[in-house]
Amino acid sequence: IVGGTVAAVESHPWIAAIFWKGRQNTERVFRCGGSLISSCWVLTAAHCFPDGSKTMGHSLFVTLGKTAINETDVTKEQTFQVEEVIVHKEFDNSEGNFNNDIALLKLQPIDGQCAEETGSVRTVCLPAANWALRKGTSCEIAGYGKEKEGLWYNSQYLREAKVALLARDVCSDKEYYGNMITENMVCAGKPDWSQDACKGDSGGPMVCEVDNRMFLFGIVSWGEGCSRAFRPGVYTAVTNYNDWIEENTGLSYGEP
Ligand code: 4AZ
């Protein structure tokens, strides 16, 4: 996150930190952000898994309730192994624009139980398919990614920032991203380009408030650099995937 502030995990209790571990090494390496959408399911970006649903000997872990990436707070955190990775079959980066950048992780229950709701862990609401927000709507992003483009290290702490939704025709303008933007993407940024998602925030949430509740409208997907003028953050448009999420998780969700 560029231009944001350190955040309490209690303000983003659905945030998931995704780690992977190779066959040989014991170290868990931070991979991506995600969002808890039900007790056993995390929604994230497809491009976090370059080998698709095959994890090629890597084991994946999800930690919920995490404030600091390199410290463990046993009083707040819940960690699960990932039982299944479902990458969208039409995920496509052949045009360099991560179309259909969405994936689901199924958490492996411990003693029959996945995530338990606490002050630092809870699910985020999913918006209905027909919900469209006006351009300029203020939304918030959170993640453990870089604080500046070009840094070699991620943020040590969870950070948050505010971004405003851009109209699709603006984002598709040739001054912006032109024809890279598909119907499956939504762009957001600050009018002064001071706040943005950055490398390492991928897969994490962009939530927008509707009637005093936070809904997951976007998944951090891509952008040219971070906080560059006319290069807003590009997010997977979650409302295009309600059927896909229902089909793959068996969850159903309607009006709140
Ligand atoms: C990345 O490389 C990335 N400014 C994520 C988000 C943005 C740029 C790059 C948006 O994961």
mmCIF file of C-alpha atoms and ligand atoms in Angstrom:
data_model
loop_
_atom_site.group_PDB
_atom_site.id
_atom_site.type_symbol
_atom_site.label_atom_id
_atom_site.label_comp_id
_atom_site.label_asym_id
_atom_site.label_seq_id
_atom_site.Cartn_x
_atom_site.Cartn_y
_atom_site.Cartn_z
ATOM 1 C CA ILE A 1 0.000 0.000 0.000
ATOM 2 C CA VAL A 2 1.417 3.387 -1.032
ATOM 3 C CA GLY A 3 0.457 6.568 0.817
ATOM 4 C CA GLY A 4 -1.635 4.828 3.435
ATOM 5 C CA THR A 5 -1.345 4.270 7.153
ATOM 6 C CA VAL A 6 -0.749 1.330 9.473
ATOM 7 C CA ALA A 7 -4.066 -0.372 10.147
ATOM 8 C CA ALA A 8 -5.471 -2.423 12.984
ATOM 9 C CA VAL A 9 -6.470 -5.859 11.731
ATOM 10 C CA GLU A 10 -9.760 -5.336 13.593
ATOM 11 C CA SER A 11 -10.611 -2.721 10.924
ATOM 12 C CA HIS A 12 -10.059 -5.293 8.142
ATOM 13 C CA PRO A 13 -10.944 -8.521 9.940
ATOM 14 C CA TRP A 14 -11.575 -10.372 6.655
ATOM 15 C CA ILE A 15 -8.008 -9.899 5.441
ATOM 16 C CA ALA A 16 -6.107 -13.088 4.745
ATOM 17 C CA ALA A 17 -2.322 -13.420 4.488
ATOM 18 C CA ILE A 18 -1.431 -16.218 2.067
ATOM 19 C CA PHE A 19 1.916 -17.963 2.493
ATOM 20 C CA TRP A 20 3.578 -20.744 0.615
ATOM 21 C CA LYS A 21 6.244 -23.192 1.541
ATOM 22 C CA GLY A 22 8.335 -25.336 -0.785
ATOM 23 C CA ARG A 23 8.786 -29.090 -0.371
ATOM 24 C CA GLN A 24 12.304 -28.705 1.015
ATOM 25 C CA ASN A 25 12.463 -25.454 2.904
ATOM 26 C CA THR A 26 10.610 -24.958 6.125
ATOM 27 C CA GLU A 27 10.151 -21.222 5.796
ATOM 28 C CA ARG A 28 6.752 -19.828 4.939
ATOM 29 C CA VAL A 29 7.050 -17.091 2.348
ATOM 30 C CA PHE A 30 4.390 -14.405 2.081
ATOM 31 C CA ARG A 31 2.656 -14.639 -1.268
ATOM 32 C CA CYS A 32 -0.549 -12.594 -1.507
ATOM 33 C CA GLY A 33 -3.495 -11.076 0.270
ATOM 34 C CA GLY A 34 -7.021 -12.440 0.235
ATOM 35 C CA SER A 35 -10.456 -11.972 1.785
ATOM 36 C CA LEU A 36 -12.413 -14.338 4.016
ATOM 37 C CA ILE A 37 -15.870 -14.752 2.442
ATOM 38 C CA SER A 38 -17.105 -17.614 4.632
ATOM 39 C CA SER A 39 -15.669 -19.715 7.414
ATOM 40 C CA CYS A 40 -13.796 -22.051 5.033
ATOM 41 C CA TRP A 41 -13.297 -19.915 1.889
ATOM 42 C CA VAL A 42 -10.874 -17.160 0.945
ATOM 43 C CA LEU A 43 -11.239 -15.152 -2.267
ATOM 44 C CA THR A 44 -8.006 -13.969 -3.886
ATOM 45 C CA ALA A 45 -6.323 -13.334 -7.252
ATOM 46 C CA ALA A 46 -5.590 -16.076 -9.797
ATOM 47 C CA HIS A 47 -2.196 -14.612 -10.676
ATOM 48 C CA CYS A 48 -0.943 -15.466 -7.168
ATOM 49 C CA PHE A 49 -0.750 -19.076 -8.373
ATOM 50 C CA PRO A 50 1.405 -19.143 -11.508
ATOM 51 C CA ASP A 51 1.036 -22.903 -11.832
ATOM 52 C CA GLY A 52 -2.733 -22.672 -11.690
ATOM 53 C CA SER A 53 -4.528 -24.999 -9.314
ATOM 54 C CA LYS A 54 -1.512 -27.288 -9.228
ATOM 55 C CA THR A 55 0.691 -25.922 -6.489
ATOM 56 C CA MET A 56 3.730 -27.907 -7.717
ATOM 57 C CA GLY A 57 4.744 -29.260 -4.350
ATOM 58 C CA HIS A 58 4.161 -26.001 -2.555
ATOM 59 C CA SER A 59 1.925 -26.094 0.437
ATOM 60 C CA LEU A 60 -0.239 -23.063 1.005
ATOM 61 C CA PHE A 61 -1.225 -21.566 4.339
ATOM 62 C CA VAL A 62 -3.651 -18.812 5.223
ATOM 63 C CA THR A 63 -3.344 -16.694 8.350
ATOM 64 C CA LEU A 64 -6.317 -14.596 9.442
ATOM 65 C CA GLY A 65 -6.176 -11.795 12.011
ATOM 66 C CA LYS A 66 -2.607 -10.847 11.167
ATOM 67 C CA THR A 67 -1.228 -7.376 11.962
ATOM 68 C CA ALA A 68 2.526 -7.915 11.480
ATOM 69 C CA ILE A 69 3.768 -10.149 8.715
ATOM 70 C CA ASN A 70 6.859 -11.416 10.550
ATOM 71 C CA GLU A 71 5.414 -11.723 14.023
ATOM 72 C CA THR A 72 2.834 -14.126 15.370
ATOM 73 C CA ASP A 73 0.124 -12.938 17.723
ATOM 74 C CA VAL A 74 -1.476 -16.139 19.002
ATOM 75 C CA THR A 75 -4.242 -14.171 20.689
ATOM 76 C CA LYS A 76 -5.561 -12.871 17.346
ATOM 77 C CA GLU A 77 -4.355 -15.152 14.579
ATOM 78 C CA GLN A 78 -5.944 -18.250 13.074
ATOM 79 C CA THR A 79 -3.839 -20.261 10.629
ATOM 80 C CA PHE A 80 -5.067 -22.944 8.252
ATOM 81 C CA GLN A 81 -3.575 -25.126 5.632
ATOM 82 C CA VAL A 82 -5.184 -24.791 2.190
ATOM 83 C CA GLU A 83 -7.070 -27.886 1.097
ATOM 84 C CA GLU A 84 -7.945 -26.797 -2.430
ATOM 85 C CA VAL A 85 -7.023 -24.013 -4.879
ATOM 86 C CA ILE A 86 -9.636 -23.135 -7.506
ATOM 87 C CA VAL A 87 -8.320 -20.804 -10.201
ATOM 88 C CA HIS A 88 -10.830 -19.372 -12.694
ATOM 89 C CA LYS A 89 -10.608 -21.440 -15.890
ATOM 90 C CA GLU A 90 -10.691 -18.323 -18.049
ATOM 91 C CA PHE A 91 -7.924 -16.551 -16.172
ATOM 92 C CA ASP A 92 -5.860 -15.131 -19.023
ATOM 93 C CA ASN A 93 -2.697 -13.085 -19.034
ATOM 94 C CA SER A 94 -1.915 -13.484 -22.729
ATOM 95 C CA GLU A 95 -2.671 -9.784 -23.243
ATOM 96 C CA GLY A 96 -0.764 -8.836 -20.089
ATOM 97 C CA ASN A 97 -3.901 -7.694 -18.301
ATOM 98 C CA PHE A 98 -4.852 -10.545 -15.949
ATOM 99 C CA ASN A 99 -8.405 -11.027 -17.245
ATOM 100 C CA ASN A 100 -10.582 -13.092 -14.831
ATOM 101 C CA ASP A 101 -8.021 -12.660 -12.050
ATOM 102 C CA ILE A 102 -9.914 -14.565 -9.377
ATOM 103 C CA ALA A 103 -9.284 -17.703 -7.315
ATOM 104 C CA LEU A 104 -10.756 -19.449 -4.292
ATOM 105 C CA LEU A 105 -8.868 -21.161 -1.491
ATOM 106 C CA LYS A 106 -10.588 -23.773 0.645
ATOM 107 C CA LEU A 107 -9.289 -23.841 4.195
ATOM 108 C CA GLN A 108 -8.681 -27.187 5.845
ATOM 109 C CA PRO A 109 -10.768 -27.350 9.027
ATOM 110 C CA ILE A 110 -9.104 -28.036 12.372
ATOM 111 C CA ASP A 111 -11.268 -30.333 14.501
ATOM 112 C CA GLY A 112 -14.087 -29.771 12.028
ATOM 113 C CA GLN A 113 -13.917 -25.988 12.226
ATOM 114 C CA CYS A 114 -12.474 -23.328 9.889
ATOM 115 C CA ALA A 115 -12.390 -19.633 10.802
ATOM 116 C CA GLU A 116 -14.117 -18.634 14.016
ATOM 117 C CA GLU A 117 -15.489 -15.134 14.343
ATOM 118 C CA THR A 118 -13.575 -12.939 16.790
ATOM 119 C CA GLY A 119 -12.698 -9.251 17.055
ATOM 120 C CA SER A 120 -9.868 -9.766 14.587
ATOM 121 C CA VAL A 121 -11.401 -12.376 12.235
ATOM 122 C CA ARG A 122 -14.710 -12.122 10.404
ATOM 123 C CA THR A 123 -16.144 -12.547 6.918
ATOM 124 C CA VAL A 124 -16.728 -9.744 4.424
ATOM 125 C CA CYS A 125 -20.057 -9.329 2.618
ATOM 126 C CA LEU A 126 -20.273 -9.964 -1.117
ATOM 127 C CA PRO A 127 -22.258 -7.466 -3.200
ATOM 128 C CA ALA A 128 -25.172 -8.646 -5.318
ATOM 129 C CA ALA A 129 -24.507 -9.103 -9.049
ATOM 130 C CA ASN A 130 -26.539 -6.110 -10.151
ATOM 131 C CA TRP A 131 -24.940 -3.623 -7.781
ATOM 132 C CA ALA A 132 -23.052 -0.849 -9.482
ATOM 133 C CA LEU A 133 -21.456 1.963 -7.526
ATOM 134 C CA ARG A 134 -21.167 5.496 -8.816
ATOM 135 C CA LYS A 135 -17.837 6.803 -9.997
ATOM 136 C CA GLY A 136 -16.108 8.699 -7.216
ATOM 137 C CA THR A 137 -17.370 6.323 -4.512
ATOM 138 C CA SER A 138 -14.720 6.109 -1.820
ATOM 139 C CA CYS A 139 -13.478 2.594 -1.069
ATOM 140 C CA GLU A 140 -10.685 1.205 1.026
ATOM 141 C CA ILE A 141 -7.838 -1.137 0.291
ATOM 142 C CA ALA A 142 -5.611 -3.007 2.716
ATOM 143 C CA GLY A 143 -2.530 -5.158 2.455
ATOM 144 C CA TYR A 144 1.002 -6.091 3.453
ATOM 145 C CA GLY A 145 2.538 -5.014 0.131
ATOM 146 C CA LYS A 146 5.189 -2.454 -0.745
ATOM 147 C CA GLU A 147 4.960 1.113 0.524
ATOM 148 C CA LYS A 148 6.594 2.433 -2.630
ATOM 149 C CA GLU A 149 7.199 1.161 -6.117
ATOM 150 C CA GLY A 150 10.689 -0.284 -6.495
ATOM 151 C CA LEU A 151 11.297 -1.178 -2.855
ATOM 152 C CA TRP A 152 12.548 -4.731 -2.495
ATOM 153 C CA TYR A 153 10.716 -5.410 0.757
ATOM 154 C CA ASN A 154 7.078 -5.586 1.708
ATOM 155 C CA SER A 155 5.476 -3.631 4.529
ATOM 156 C CA GLN A 156 6.071 -5.133 7.949
ATOM 157 C CA TYR A 157 2.537 -4.215 9.047
ATOM 158 C CA LEU A 158 -0.931 -4.250 7.603
ATOM 159 C CA ARG A 159 -1.639 -0.902 5.946
ATOM 160 C CA GLU A 160 -4.764 0.712 4.550
ATOM 161 C CA ALA A 161 -5.551 3.475 2.051
ATOM 162 C CA LYS A 162 -8.565 5.138 0.451
ATOM 163 C CA VAL A 163 -9.220 5.122 -3.270
ATOM 164 C CA ALA A 164 -12.106 6.379 -5.403
ATOM 165 C CA LEU A 165 -13.806 4.360 -8.154
ATOM 166 C CA LEU A 166 -13.095 5.551 -11.683
ATOM 167 C CA ALA A 167 -15.580 5.453 -14.536
ATOM 168 C CA ARG A 168 -14.849 2.617 -16.964
ATOM 169 C CA ASP A 169 -14.618 4.957 -19.957
ATOM 170 C CA VAL A 170 -12.039 7.080 -18.125
ATOM 171 C CA CYS A 171 -9.901 4.072 -17.237
ATOM 172 C CA SER A 172 -10.185 2.797 -20.827
ATOM 173 C CA ASP A 173 -9.115 6.145 -22.260
ATOM 174 C CA LYS A 174 -5.869 6.018 -24.194
ATOM 175 C CA GLU A 175 -4.283 8.332 -21.623
ATOM 176 C CA TYR A 176 -5.009 5.644 -19.046
ATOM 177 C CA TYR A 177 -5.014 1.916 -19.874
ATOM 178 C CA GLY A 178 -6.810 1.907 -23.241
ATOM 179 C CA ASN A 179 -8.092 -1.509 -24.330
ATOM 180 C CA MET A 180 -6.354 -3.365 -21.482
ATOM 181 C CA ILE A 181 -9.450 -2.823 -19.324
ATOM 182 C CA THR A 182 -12.128 -5.504 -19.701
ATOM 183 C CA GLU A 183 -15.643 -5.756 -18.246
ATOM 184 C CA ASN A 184 -14.144 -7.894 -15.489
ATOM 185 C CA MET A 185 -12.074 -5.034 -14.085
ATOM 186 C CA VAL A 186 -12.744 -1.909 -12.119
ATOM 187 C CA CYS A 187 -10.214 0.913 -11.678
ATOM 188 C CA ALA A 188 -9.709 3.002 -8.550
ATOM 189 C CA GLY A 189 -7.268 5.672 -7.510
ATOM 190 C CA LYS A 190 -6.832 9.014 -5.789
ATOM 191 C CA PRO A 191 -7.382 12.113 -7.914
ATOM 192 C CA ASP A 192 -3.855 13.210 -6.858
ATOM 193 C CA TRP A 193 -2.428 9.659 -7.315
ATOM 194 C CA SER A 194 -1.155 9.725 -3.718
ATOM 195 C CA GLN A 195 -2.557 6.377 -2.581
ATOM 196 C CA ASP A 196 -2.576 3.011 -4.343
ATOM 197 C CA ALA A 197 -2.106 -0.714 -3.989
ATOM 198 C CA CYS A 198 1.354 -2.026 -4.846
ATOM 199 C CA LYS A 199 3.268 -5.263 -5.326
ATOM 200 C CA GLY A 200 2.400 -7.673 -2.523
ATOM 201 C CA ASP A 201 -1.116 -6.321 -2.075
ATOM 202 C CA SER A 202 -2.383 -8.562 -4.882
ATOM 203 C CA GLY A 203 -5.347 -10.732 -4.026
ATOM 204 C CA GLY A 204 -6.351 -8.445 -1.179
ATOM 205 C CA PRO A 205 -9.607 -6.576 -0.660
ATOM 206 C CA MET A 206 -11.064 -3.368 -2.015
ATOM 207 C CA VAL A 207 -14.172 -2.820 0.093
ATOM 208 C CA CYS A 208 -16.823 -0.148 -0.335
ATOM 209 C CA GLU A 209 -19.458 0.844 2.190
ATOM 210 C CA VAL A 210 -23.135 0.358 1.362
ATOM 211 C CA ASP A 211 -25.726 1.050 4.095
ATOM 212 C CA ASN A 212 -23.103 0.935 6.857
ATOM 213 C CA ARG A 213 -21.646 -2.378 5.781
ATOM 214 C CA MET A 214 -18.448 -3.120 3.941
ATOM 215 C CA PHE A 215 -18.793 -5.118 0.719
ATOM 216 C CA LEU A 216 -16.000 -6.686 -1.281
ATOM 217 C CA PHE A 217 -16.201 -4.962 -4.679
ATOM 218 C CA GLY A 218 -12.634 -5.534 -5.849
ATOM 219 C CA ILE A 219 -9.635 -7.835 -5.638
ATOM 220 C CA VAL A 220 -6.229 -6.138 -6.011
ATOM 221 C CA SER A 221 -5.075 -7.300 -9.451
ATOM 222 C CA TRP A 222 -2.627 -5.096 -11.346
ATOM 223 C CA GLY A 223 -1.474 -1.656 -12.386
ATOM 224 C CA GLU A 224 1.479 -0.089 -14.138
ATOM 225 C CA GLY A 225 3.738 0.634 -11.203
ATOM 226 C CA CYS A 226 2.241 2.150 -8.071
ATOM 227 C CA SER A 227 0.835 5.627 -7.479
ATOM 228 C CA ARG A 228 1.792 6.777 -10.979
ATOM 229 C CA ALA A 229 -0.247 9.493 -12.646
ATOM 230 C CA PHE A 230 -2.932 8.123 -15.015
ATOM 231 C CA ARG A 231 -2.102 4.587 -13.848
ATOM 232 C CA PRO A 232 -4.796 3.728 -11.270
ATOM 233 C CA GLY A 233 -4.990 0.387 -9.525
ATOM 234 C CA VAL A 234 -6.960 -2.262 -11.425
ATOM 235 C CA TYR A 235 -9.219 -4.581 -9.430
ATOM 236 C CA THR A 236 -11.141 -7.725 -10.351
ATOM 237 C CA ALA A 237 -14.855 -6.784 -10.506
ATOM 238 C CA VAL A 238 -16.223 -9.191 -7.894
ATOM 239 C CA THR A 239 -19.862 -8.600 -8.906
ATOM 240 C CA ASN A 240 -19.167 -10.405 -12.205
ATOM 241 C CA TYR A 241 -18.383 -13.616 -10.368
ATOM 242 C CA ASN A 242 -21.359 -14.263 -8.082
ATOM 243 C CA ASP A 243 -22.395 -17.354 -10.056
ATOM 244 C CA TRP A 244 -18.818 -18.593 -10.264
ATOM 245 C CA ILE A 245 -18.386 -18.221 -6.489
ATOM 246 C CA GLU A 246 -21.687 -19.975 -5.792
ATOM 247 C CA GLU A 247 -20.900 -22.829 -8.172
ATOM 248 C CA ASN A 248 -17.465 -23.412 -6.742
ATOM 249 C CA THR A 249 -18.136 -23.016 -3.037
ATOM 250 C CA GLY A 250 -21.762 -24.081 -2.770
ATOM 251 C CA LEU A 251 -22.367 -20.860 -0.826
ATOM 252 C CA SER A 252 -25.376 -18.860 -1.721
ATOM 253 C CA TYR A 253 -25.825 -15.277 -0.863
ATOM 254 C CA GLY A 254 -28.624 -12.909 -1.535
ATOM 255 C CA GLU A 255 -29.609 -9.554 -0.155
ATOM 256 C CA PRO A 256 -27.983 -8.706 3.173
HETATM 257 C C1 4AZ B 1 1.614 -6.180 -8.310
HETATM 258 O O1 4AZ B 1 2.657 -6.242 -8.946
HETATM 259 C C2 4AZ B 1 0.800 -4.932 -8.349
HETATM 260 N N1 4AZ B 1 -0.779 -0.192 -8.417
HETATM 261 C C3 4AZ B 1 -0.365 -4.839 -7.629
HETATM 262 C C4 4AZ B 1 -1.117 -3.678 -7.683
HETATM 263 C C5 4AZ B 1 -0.697 -2.621 -8.429
HETATM 264 C C6 4AZ B 1 0.480 -2.695 -9.148
HETATM 265 C C7 4AZ B 1 1.233 -3.857 -9.102
HETATM 266 C C8 4AZ B 1 -1.531 -1.374 -8.468
HETATM 267 O O2 4AZ B 1 1.227 -7.122 -7.632
#
